[in-house]
Amino acid sequence: MKKLMAANWKMYKLREEAKLTAEGLVKAVKDSLPQDREVLILPPFTALRSVRKAIKKAPGFALGGQNFFPSMQGAFTGEIAPDMLLDMGCTYALAGHSERRHIMGEADEFVGQKVTFGLERGLSMILCVGETIDERKEGRLEEVVRRQMDTGLAGVPADVAPERLTVAYEPVWAIGTGLTAGPKEIVEAHGLVRSILQDKFGAKALEMRLQYGGSVKPENASEILSLDNVDGVLVGGSSLSAESFSRIVTA
Ligand code: PGA
């Protein structure tokens, strides 16, 4: 199983900057990318084409969408369909990122519709889950992650190809804050995520990838990647520069 090293560029970068960052990254890792790593770039929609061109000939690189609306097409002003992402060369998409849950108010059920529909249309899906600081303090980590996964994965068929479903554990209090969950917290949460996947998918759950996200940096990446049940990272801030993300990707 290849570790999935994902760069979530959020609402950053115009086309030229996106192109330069992607080219810089390809150049920095082309001779040093370990065989067991896959690099995924999730740029804003407007930069998908530029990044696609920059990574076209780079082995081990993939392109993804940060979001979509779960429908084929239709009167959904401002939205984008999975087929439009596929048409741009995307093979992956995120669902349930905490910024969409907390800023855009997306509910668990809606996130679940995206996971089901994205898989149906042919995208590999990354379901993001994670607790807020208050939920953690109230001892509700398990309840929250279980609810987000039960609803988020409710429509996923039992025969899903395991490499097409990834769960990213991203504690909300660690995203963009500089605070990283400690090894003990990560191992505990990832063990929980794995056991929920096993209840749902049986042995196949062992072939699904679990990413950690939340202030991953070049300095902490290799320790995080060495932990049990960590099969990749989802990186925001430190993925914006080719220099820092290349160090994470090869950590
Ligand atoms: P961060 O973001 O690395 O800036 O904390 C992670 C994410 O939002 O996926």
PDB file of C-alpha atoms and ligand atoms in Angstrom:
ATOM      1  CA  MET A   1       0.000   0.000   0.000  1.00  0.00           C
ATOM      2  CA  LYS A   2       1.481   3.342  -1.059  1.00  0.00           C
ATOM      3  CA  LYS A   3       1.418   6.158   1.456  1.00  0.00           C
ATOM      4  CA  LEU A   4      -0.810   8.978   0.219  1.00  0.00           C
ATOM      5  CA  MET A   5       0.916  12.340   0.584  1.00  0.00           C
ATOM      6  CA  ALA A   6      -1.700  15.003  -0.134  1.00  0.00           C
ATOM      7  CA  ALA A   7      -1.334  18.762  -0.573  1.00  0.00           C
ATOM      8  CA  ASN A   8      -4.554  20.656   0.150  1.00  0.00           C
ATOM      9  CA  TRP A   9      -3.992  24.121  -1.263  1.00  0.00           C
ATOM     10  CA  LYS A  10      -7.402  25.371  -0.093  1.00  0.00           C
ATOM     11  CA  MET A  11      -8.227  28.832  -1.555  1.00  0.00           C
ATOM     12  CA  TYR A  12      -4.619  29.754  -2.314  1.00  0.00           C
ATOM     13  CA  LYS A  13      -2.665  30.337  -5.519  1.00  0.00           C
ATOM     14  CA  LEU A  14      -3.451  31.861  -8.893  1.00  0.00           C
ATOM     15  CA  ARG A  15      -2.597  29.769 -11.949  1.00  0.00           C
ATOM     16  CA  GLU A  16       0.979  30.910 -12.442  1.00  0.00           C
ATOM     17  CA  GLU A  17       1.944  30.375  -8.827  1.00  0.00           C
ATOM     18  CA  ALA A  18       0.230  26.975  -8.804  1.00  0.00           C
ATOM     19  CA  LYS A  19       2.157  25.963 -11.904  1.00  0.00           C
ATOM     20  CA  LEU A  20       5.476  27.083 -10.436  1.00  0.00           C
ATOM     21  CA  THR A  21       4.844  25.312  -7.128  1.00  0.00           C
ATOM     22  CA  ALA A  22       3.835  22.060  -8.839  1.00  0.00           C
ATOM     23  CA  GLU A  23       6.824  22.219 -11.192  1.00  0.00           C
ATOM     24  CA  GLY A  24       9.136  22.953  -8.269  1.00  0.00           C
ATOM     25  CA  LEU A  25       7.760  19.987  -6.371  1.00  0.00           C
ATOM     26  CA  VAL A  26       8.153  17.597  -9.296  1.00  0.00           C
ATOM     27  CA  LYS A  27      11.720  18.775  -9.778  1.00  0.00           C
ATOM     28  CA  ALA A  28      12.548  18.467  -6.082  1.00  0.00           C
ATOM     29  CA  VAL A  29      11.308  14.900  -5.671  1.00  0.00           C
ATOM     30  CA  LYS A  30      11.757  13.339  -9.091  1.00  0.00           C
ATOM     31  CA  ASP A  31      14.875  11.409  -8.098  1.00  0.00           C
ATOM     32  CA  SER A  32      14.012  10.932  -4.443  1.00  0.00           C
ATOM     33  CA  LEU A  33      10.327   9.974  -4.296  1.00  0.00           C
ATOM     34  CA  PRO A  34      10.202   6.641  -2.435  1.00  0.00           C
ATOM     35  CA  GLN A  35       8.484   3.852  -4.415  1.00  0.00           C
ATOM     36  CA  ASP A  36       5.888   3.472  -1.690  1.00  0.00           C
ATOM     37  CA  ARG A  37       4.651   7.087  -1.866  1.00  0.00           C
ATOM     38  CA  GLU A  38       1.935   8.674  -3.954  1.00  0.00           C
ATOM     39  CA  VAL A  39       1.729  12.464  -4.174  1.00  0.00           C
ATOM     40  CA  LEU A  40      -1.685  14.075  -4.532  1.00  0.00           C
ATOM     41  CA  ILE A  41      -2.199  17.771  -5.259  1.00  0.00           C
ATOM     42  CA  LEU A  42      -5.587  19.331  -4.512  1.00  0.00           C
ATOM     43  CA  PRO A  43      -5.432  22.834  -6.007  1.00  0.00           C
ATOM     44  CA  PRO A  44      -8.301  25.295  -6.298  1.00  0.00           C
ATOM     45  CA  PHE A  45     -10.483  24.477  -9.333  1.00  0.00           C
ATOM     46  CA  THR A  46      -9.110  27.368 -11.373  1.00  0.00           C
ATOM     47  CA  ALA A  47      -5.584  25.934 -11.144  1.00  0.00           C
ATOM     48  CA  LEU A  48      -6.424  22.288 -11.942  1.00  0.00           C
ATOM     49  CA  ARG A  49      -5.387  22.651 -15.551  1.00  0.00           C
ATOM     50  CA  SER A  50      -2.052  24.311 -14.752  1.00  0.00           C
ATOM     51  CA  VAL A  51      -1.175  21.687 -12.145  1.00  0.00           C
ATOM     52  CA  ARG A  52      -2.291  18.877 -14.417  1.00  0.00           C
ATOM     53  CA  LYS A  53       0.164  20.057 -17.054  1.00  0.00           C
ATOM     54  CA  ALA A  54       2.972  20.422 -14.515  1.00  0.00           C
ATOM     55  CA  ILE A  55       2.608  16.875 -13.144  1.00  0.00           C
ATOM     56  CA  LYS A  56       1.680  15.152 -16.402  1.00  0.00           C
ATOM     57  CA  LYS A  57       4.949  13.325 -16.907  1.00  0.00           C
ATOM     58  CA  ALA A  58       5.745  12.843 -13.224  1.00  0.00           C
ATOM     59  CA  PRO A  59       5.335   9.243 -12.043  1.00  0.00           C
ATOM     60  CA  GLY A  60       3.612   8.880  -8.702  1.00  0.00           C
ATOM     61  CA  PHE A  61       1.694  12.180  -8.925  1.00  0.00           C
ATOM     62  CA  ALA A  62      -2.092  12.548  -8.970  1.00  0.00           C
ATOM     63  CA  LEU A  63      -4.593  15.399  -9.127  1.00  0.00           C
ATOM     64  CA  GLY A  64      -7.701  15.873  -7.008  1.00  0.00           C
ATOM     65  CA  GLY A  65     -10.633  18.175  -6.309  1.00  0.00           C
ATOM     66  CA  GLN A  66     -11.205  19.748  -2.888  1.00  0.00           C
ATOM     67  CA  ASN A  67     -14.977  19.507  -3.211  1.00  0.00           C
ATOM     68  CA  PHE A  68     -17.933  18.819  -5.541  1.00  0.00           C
ATOM     69  CA  PHE A  69     -21.715  18.686  -5.540  1.00  0.00           C
ATOM     70  CA  PRO A  70     -23.163  15.166  -5.534  1.00  0.00           C
ATOM     71  CA  SER A  71     -25.101  15.277  -8.792  1.00  0.00           C
ATOM     72  CA  MET A  72     -24.422  14.512 -12.467  1.00  0.00           C
ATOM     73  CA  GLN A  73     -25.290  18.017 -13.648  1.00  0.00           C
ATOM     74  CA  GLY A  74     -28.111  20.493 -13.192  1.00  0.00           C
ATOM     75  CA  ALA A  75     -29.253  23.850 -11.911  1.00  0.00           C
ATOM     76  CA  PHE A  76     -26.745  24.140  -9.036  1.00  0.00           C
ATOM     77  CA  THR A  77     -25.274  27.598  -9.468  1.00  0.00           C
ATOM     78  CA  GLY A  78     -21.690  27.843  -8.303  1.00  0.00           C
ATOM     79  CA  GLU A  79     -21.173  24.110  -7.930  1.00  0.00           C
ATOM     80  CA  ILE A  80     -19.002  21.594  -9.749  1.00  0.00           C
ATOM     81  CA  ALA A  81     -19.834  17.967 -10.651  1.00  0.00           C
ATOM     82  CA  PRO A  82     -17.607  14.915 -10.133  1.00  0.00           C
ATOM     83  CA  ASP A  83     -17.582  14.352 -13.898  1.00  0.00           C
ATOM     84  CA  MET A  84     -16.175  17.858 -14.370  1.00  0.00           C
ATOM     85  CA  LEU A  85     -13.327  16.988 -12.000  1.00  0.00           C
ATOM     86  CA  LEU A  86     -12.711  13.726 -13.869  1.00  0.00           C
ATOM     87  CA  ASP A  87     -12.761  15.705 -17.105  1.00  0.00           C
ATOM     88  CA  MET A  88      -9.959  17.916 -15.704  1.00  0.00           C
ATOM     89  CA  GLY A  89      -7.821  14.876 -14.932  1.00  0.00           C
ATOM     90  CA  CYS A  90      -8.710  14.442 -11.267  1.00  0.00           C
ATOM     91  CA  THR A  91      -8.727  10.951  -9.838  1.00  0.00           C
ATOM     92  CA  TYR A  92      -9.367  11.917  -6.182  1.00  0.00           C
ATOM     93  CA  ALA A  93     -11.648  14.224  -4.219  1.00  0.00           C
ATOM     94  CA  LEU A  94     -12.108  15.277  -0.592  1.00  0.00           C
ATOM     95  CA  ALA A  95     -15.370  15.148   1.321  1.00  0.00           C
ATOM     96  CA  GLY A  96     -16.124  16.403   4.795  1.00  0.00           C
ATOM     97  CA  HIS A  97     -13.119  18.660   5.304  1.00  0.00           C
ATOM     98  CA  SER A  98     -13.605  20.472   8.613  1.00  0.00           C
ATOM     99  CA  GLU A  99     -13.641  23.871   6.884  1.00  0.00           C
ATOM    100  CA  ARG A 100     -16.617  22.738   4.822  1.00  0.00           C
ATOM    101  CA  ARG A 101     -18.333  21.227   7.839  1.00  0.00           C
ATOM    102  CA  HIS A 102     -17.762  24.240  10.089  1.00  0.00           C
ATOM    103  CA  ILE A 103     -17.660  27.251   7.737  1.00  0.00           C
ATOM    104  CA  MET A 104     -20.053  26.089   5.010  1.00  0.00           C
ATOM    105  CA  GLY A 105     -22.240  24.148   7.453  1.00  0.00           C
ATOM    106  CA  GLU A 106     -22.117  20.816   5.632  1.00  0.00           C
ATOM    107  CA  ALA A 107     -23.907  18.064   7.539  1.00  0.00           C
ATOM    108  CA  ASP A 108     -22.788  14.442   7.921  1.00  0.00           C
ATOM    109  CA  GLU A 109     -25.562  13.243   5.580  1.00  0.00           C
ATOM    110  CA  PHE A 110     -24.503  15.615   2.799  1.00  0.00           C
ATOM    111  CA  VAL A 111     -20.882  14.527   3.221  1.00  0.00           C
ATOM    112  CA  GLY A 112     -22.065  10.915   2.941  1.00  0.00           C
ATOM    113  CA  GLN A 113     -23.898  11.678  -0.304  1.00  0.00           C
ATOM    114  CA  LYS A 114     -20.657  13.061  -1.723  1.00  0.00           C
ATOM    115  CA  VAL A 115     -18.637   9.999  -0.737  1.00  0.00           C
ATOM    116  CA  THR A 116     -21.183   7.622  -2.296  1.00  0.00           C
ATOM    117  CA  PHE A 117     -21.691   9.632  -5.465  1.00  0.00           C
ATOM    118  CA  GLY A 118     -18.009  10.413  -5.988  1.00  0.00           C
ATOM    119  CA  LEU A 119     -17.131   6.706  -5.770  1.00  0.00           C
ATOM    120  CA  GLU A 120     -20.004   5.861  -8.110  1.00  0.00           C
ATOM    121  CA  ARG A 121     -18.709   8.317 -10.704  1.00  0.00           C
ATOM    122  CA  GLY A 122     -15.171   6.909 -10.522  1.00  0.00           C
ATOM    123  CA  LEU A 123     -13.307   9.206  -8.150  1.00  0.00           C
ATOM    124  CA  SER A 124     -11.260   7.858  -5.248  1.00  0.00           C
ATOM    125  CA  MET A 125     -12.616   9.503  -2.123  1.00  0.00           C
ATOM    126  CA  ILE A 126     -10.973  10.889   0.990  1.00  0.00           C
ATOM    127  CA  LEU A 127     -13.451  11.261   3.852  1.00  0.00           C
ATOM    128  CA  CYS A 128     -12.195  13.732   6.465  1.00  0.00           C
ATOM    129  CA  VAL A 129     -13.253  13.293  10.084  1.00  0.00           C
ATOM    130  CA  GLY A 130     -12.175  14.850  13.362  1.00  0.00           C
ATOM    131  CA  GLU A 131     -13.295  16.378  16.632  1.00  0.00           C
ATOM    132  CA  THR A 132     -13.266  19.992  17.813  1.00  0.00           C
ATOM    133  CA  ILE A 133     -11.351  20.979  20.940  1.00  0.00           C
ATOM    134  CA  ASP A 134     -14.578  21.154  22.968  1.00  0.00           C
ATOM    135  CA  GLU A 135     -15.637  17.703  21.812  1.00  0.00           C
ATOM    136  CA  ARG A 136     -12.220  16.334  22.804  1.00  0.00           C
ATOM    137  CA  LYS A 137     -12.373  18.008  26.223  1.00  0.00           C
ATOM    138  CA  GLU A 138     -15.825  16.518  26.782  1.00  0.00           C
ATOM    139  CA  GLY A 139     -14.406  13.051  26.039  1.00  0.00           C
ATOM    140  CA  ARG A 140     -16.475  12.720  22.869  1.00  0.00           C
ATOM    141  CA  LEU A 141     -13.741  11.806  20.348  1.00  0.00           C
ATOM    142  CA  GLU A 142     -15.100   8.309  19.756  1.00  0.00           C
ATOM    143  CA  GLU A 143     -18.725   9.415  19.514  1.00  0.00           C
ATOM    144  CA  VAL A 144     -17.915  12.158  16.990  1.00  0.00           C
ATOM    145  CA  VAL A 145     -15.601  10.107  14.764  1.00  0.00           C
ATOM    146  CA  ARG A 146     -18.017   7.157  14.843  1.00  0.00           C
ATOM    147  CA  ARG A 147     -20.946   9.362  13.849  1.00  0.00           C
ATOM    148  CA  GLN A 148     -19.002  11.071  11.048  1.00  0.00           C
ATOM    149  CA  MET A 149     -17.849   7.708   9.694  1.00  0.00           C
ATOM    150  CA  ASP A 150     -21.169   5.859  10.101  1.00  0.00           C
ATOM    151  CA  THR A 151     -23.032   8.568   8.208  1.00  0.00           C
ATOM    152  CA  GLY A 152     -20.191   9.452   5.850  1.00  0.00           C
ATOM    153  CA  LEU A 153     -19.741   5.850   4.731  1.00  0.00           C
ATOM    154  CA  ALA A 154     -23.385   4.735   4.938  1.00  0.00           C
ATOM    155  CA  GLY A 155     -23.803   4.472   1.173  1.00  0.00           C
ATOM    156  CA  VAL A 156     -20.438   2.925   0.327  1.00  0.00           C
ATOM    157  CA  PRO A 157     -20.936  -0.523  -1.220  1.00  0.00           C
ATOM    158  CA  ALA A 158     -19.325  -3.469   0.595  1.00  0.00           C
ATOM    159  CA  ASP A 159     -17.429  -4.383  -2.588  1.00  0.00           C
ATOM    160  CA  VAL A 160     -15.656  -1.007  -2.874  1.00  0.00           C
ATOM    161  CA  ALA A 161     -12.039  -1.308  -4.022  1.00  0.00           C
ATOM    162  CA  PRO A 162     -10.146  -0.579  -0.774  1.00  0.00           C
ATOM    163  CA  GLU A 163      -7.522   1.653  -2.415  1.00  0.00           C
ATOM    164  CA  ARG A 164     -10.328   3.984  -3.533  1.00  0.00           C
ATOM    165  CA  LEU A 165     -11.455   4.857  -0.023  1.00  0.00           C
ATOM    166  CA  THR A 166      -9.256   6.825   2.372  1.00  0.00           C
ATOM    167  CA  VAL A 167     -10.184   8.284   5.739  1.00  0.00           C
ATOM    168  CA  ALA A 168      -8.282  11.371   6.890  1.00  0.00           C
ATOM    169  CA  TYR A 169      -8.292  11.957  10.647  1.00  0.00           C
ATOM    170  CA  GLU A 170      -7.880  15.691  11.171  1.00  0.00           C
ATOM    171  CA  PRO A 171      -8.535  16.995  14.682  1.00  0.00           C
ATOM    172  CA  VAL A 172     -10.120  20.399  14.077  1.00  0.00           C
ATOM    173  CA  TRP A 173      -8.000  21.996  16.818  1.00  0.00           C
ATOM    174  CA  ALA A 174      -4.817  21.007  14.964  1.00  0.00           C
ATOM    175  CA  ILE A 175      -5.739  22.408  11.553  1.00  0.00           C
ATOM    176  CA  GLY A 176      -3.883  25.567  10.662  1.00  0.00           C
ATOM    177  CA  THR A 177      -3.049  26.214  14.320  1.00  0.00           C
ATOM    178  CA  GLY A 178       0.512  24.921  14.556  1.00  0.00           C
ATOM    179  CA  LEU A 179      -0.746  22.438  17.160  1.00  0.00           C
ATOM    180  CA  THR A 180      -0.172  18.832  16.156  1.00  0.00           C
ATOM    181  CA  ALA A 181      -1.785  15.865  17.825  1.00  0.00           C
ATOM    182  CA  GLY A 182       0.863  13.902  19.733  1.00  0.00           C
ATOM    183  CA  PRO A 183       1.853  10.346  18.730  1.00  0.00           C
ATOM    184  CA  LYS A 184      -0.349   8.852  21.452  1.00  0.00           C
ATOM    185  CA  GLU A 185      -3.397  10.831  20.319  1.00  0.00           C
ATOM    186  CA  ILE A 186      -2.801   9.957  16.674  1.00  0.00           C
ATOM    187  CA  VAL A 187      -2.357   6.243  17.359  1.00  0.00           C
ATOM    188  CA  GLU A 188      -5.495   6.191  19.501  1.00  0.00           C
ATOM    189  CA  ALA A 189      -7.660   7.976  16.923  1.00  0.00           C
ATOM    190  CA  HIS A 190      -6.294   5.989  13.984  1.00  0.00           C
ATOM    191  CA  GLY A 191      -6.872   2.722  15.852  1.00  0.00           C
ATOM    192  CA  LEU A 192     -10.467   3.792  16.334  1.00  0.00           C
ATOM    193  CA  VAL A 193     -10.863   4.713  12.646  1.00  0.00           C
ATOM    194  CA  ARG A 194      -9.389   1.357  11.606  1.00  0.00           C
ATOM    195  CA  SER A 195     -11.698  -0.589  13.891  1.00  0.00           C
ATOM    196  CA  ILE A 196     -14.781   1.238  12.598  1.00  0.00           C
ATOM    197  CA  LEU A 197     -13.666   0.436   9.026  1.00  0.00           C
ATOM    198  CA  GLN A 198     -13.140  -3.213  10.003  1.00  0.00           C
ATOM    199  CA  ASP A 199     -16.644  -3.431  11.465  1.00  0.00           C
ATOM    200  CA  LYS A 200     -17.996  -2.156   8.186  1.00  0.00           C
ATOM    201  CA  PHE A 201     -15.723  -3.717   5.563  1.00  0.00           C
ATOM    202  CA  GLY A 202     -14.026  -6.654   7.327  1.00  0.00           C
ATOM    203  CA  ALA A 203     -10.485  -7.655   6.350  1.00  0.00           C
ATOM    204  CA  LYS A 204     -10.533  -5.266   3.409  1.00  0.00           C
ATOM    205  CA  ALA A 205     -10.334  -2.381   5.880  1.00  0.00           C
ATOM    206  CA  LEU A 206      -6.655  -3.213   6.359  1.00  0.00           C
ATOM    207  CA  GLU A 207      -6.018  -2.156   2.757  1.00  0.00           C
ATOM    208  CA  MET A 208      -7.740   1.214   3.145  1.00  0.00           C
ATOM    209  CA  ARG A 209      -5.482   4.170   3.817  1.00  0.00           C
ATOM    210  CA  LEU A 210      -5.716   6.375   6.887  1.00  0.00           C
ATOM    211  CA  GLN A 211      -4.221   9.834   6.643  1.00  0.00           C
ATOM    212  CA  TYR A 212      -3.366  12.186   9.475  1.00  0.00           C
ATOM    213  CA  GLY A 213      -3.864  15.919   8.970  1.00  0.00           C
ATOM    214  CA  GLY A 214      -3.369  18.966  11.163  1.00  0.00           C
ATOM    215  CA  SER A 215      -0.183  21.055  11.172  1.00  0.00           C
ATOM    216  CA  VAL A 216       1.977  18.411   9.508  1.00  0.00           C
ATOM    217  CA  LYS A 217       5.390  19.982   8.809  1.00  0.00           C
ATOM    218  CA  PRO A 218       8.780  18.816   7.520  1.00  0.00           C
ATOM    219  CA  GLU A 219       9.902  18.582  11.172  1.00  0.00           C
ATOM    220  CA  ASN A 220       7.183  16.177  12.335  1.00  0.00           C
ATOM    221  CA  ALA A 221       6.286  14.278   9.140  1.00  0.00           C
ATOM    222  CA  SER A 222       8.622  11.333   9.496  1.00  0.00           C
ATOM    223  CA  GLU A 223       7.582  10.602  13.087  1.00  0.00           C
ATOM    224  CA  ILE A 224       3.888  10.818  12.171  1.00  0.00           C
ATOM    225  CA  LEU A 225       4.372   8.575   9.135  1.00  0.00           C
ATOM    226  CA  SER A 226       6.068   5.943  11.294  1.00  0.00           C
ATOM    227  CA  LEU A 227       3.046   5.527  13.596  1.00  0.00           C
ATOM    228  CA  ASP A 228       0.679   2.545  13.510  1.00  0.00           C
ATOM    229  CA  ASN A 229      -2.204   2.936  11.092  1.00  0.00           C
ATOM    230  CA  VAL A 230      -0.827   6.093   9.466  1.00  0.00           C
ATOM    231  CA  ASP A 231      -0.783   5.551   5.698  1.00  0.00           C
ATOM    232  CA  GLY A 232      -0.277   9.112   4.591  1.00  0.00           C
ATOM    233  CA  VAL A 233      -0.770  12.758   5.464  1.00  0.00           C
ATOM    234  CA  LEU A 234      -3.106  15.548   4.388  1.00  0.00           C
ATOM    235  CA  VAL A 235      -1.221  18.819   4.503  1.00  0.00           C
ATOM    236  CA  GLY A 236      -2.472  22.397   4.263  1.00  0.00           C
ATOM    237  CA  GLY A 237      -0.099  25.245   5.180  1.00  0.00           C
ATOM    238  CA  SER A 238       3.155  23.331   4.711  1.00  0.00           C
ATOM    239  CA  SER A 239       2.092  22.095   1.288  1.00  0.00           C
ATOM    240  CA  LEU A 240       2.009  25.592  -0.188  1.00  0.00           C
ATOM    241  CA  SER A 241       5.742  25.741  -0.794  1.00  0.00           C
ATOM    242  CA  ALA A 242       7.510  23.194  -2.993  1.00  0.00           C
ATOM    243  CA  GLU A 243      10.473  23.290  -0.650  1.00  0.00           C
ATOM    244  CA  SER A 244       8.585  22.334   2.513  1.00  0.00           C
ATOM    245  CA  PHE A 245       6.167  19.894   0.868  1.00  0.00           C
ATOM    246  CA  SER A 246       8.992  18.076  -0.922  1.00  0.00           C
ATOM    247  CA  ARG A 247      10.633  17.500   2.464  1.00  0.00           C
ATOM    248  CA  ILE A 248       7.368  16.077   3.812  1.00  0.00           C
ATOM    249  CA  VAL A 249       6.830  13.858   0.783  1.00  0.00           C
ATOM    250  CA  THR A 250      10.287  12.316   1.118  1.00  0.00           C
ATOM    251  CA  ALA A 251      10.368  12.301   4.952  1.00  0.00           C
TER     252      ALA A 251
HETATM  253  P1  PGA B   1      -2.831  22.389   7.996  1.00  0.00           P
HETATM  254  O1  PGA B   1      -4.196  21.947   7.247  1.00  0.00           O
HETATM  255  O2  PGA B   1      -1.766  21.440   7.537  1.00  0.00           O
HETATM  256  O3  PGA B   1      -2.590  23.804   7.552  1.00  0.00           O
HETATM  257  O4  PGA B   1      -3.095  22.265   9.452  1.00  0.00           O
HETATM  258  C1  PGA B   1      -4.544  20.598   7.105  1.00  0.00           C
HETATM  259  C2  PGA B   1      -5.847  20.488   6.352  1.00  0.00           C
HETATM  260  O5  PGA B   1      -6.694  21.377   6.470  1.00  0.00           O
HETATM  261  O6  PGA B   1      -6.084  19.506   5.620  1.00  0.00           O
END
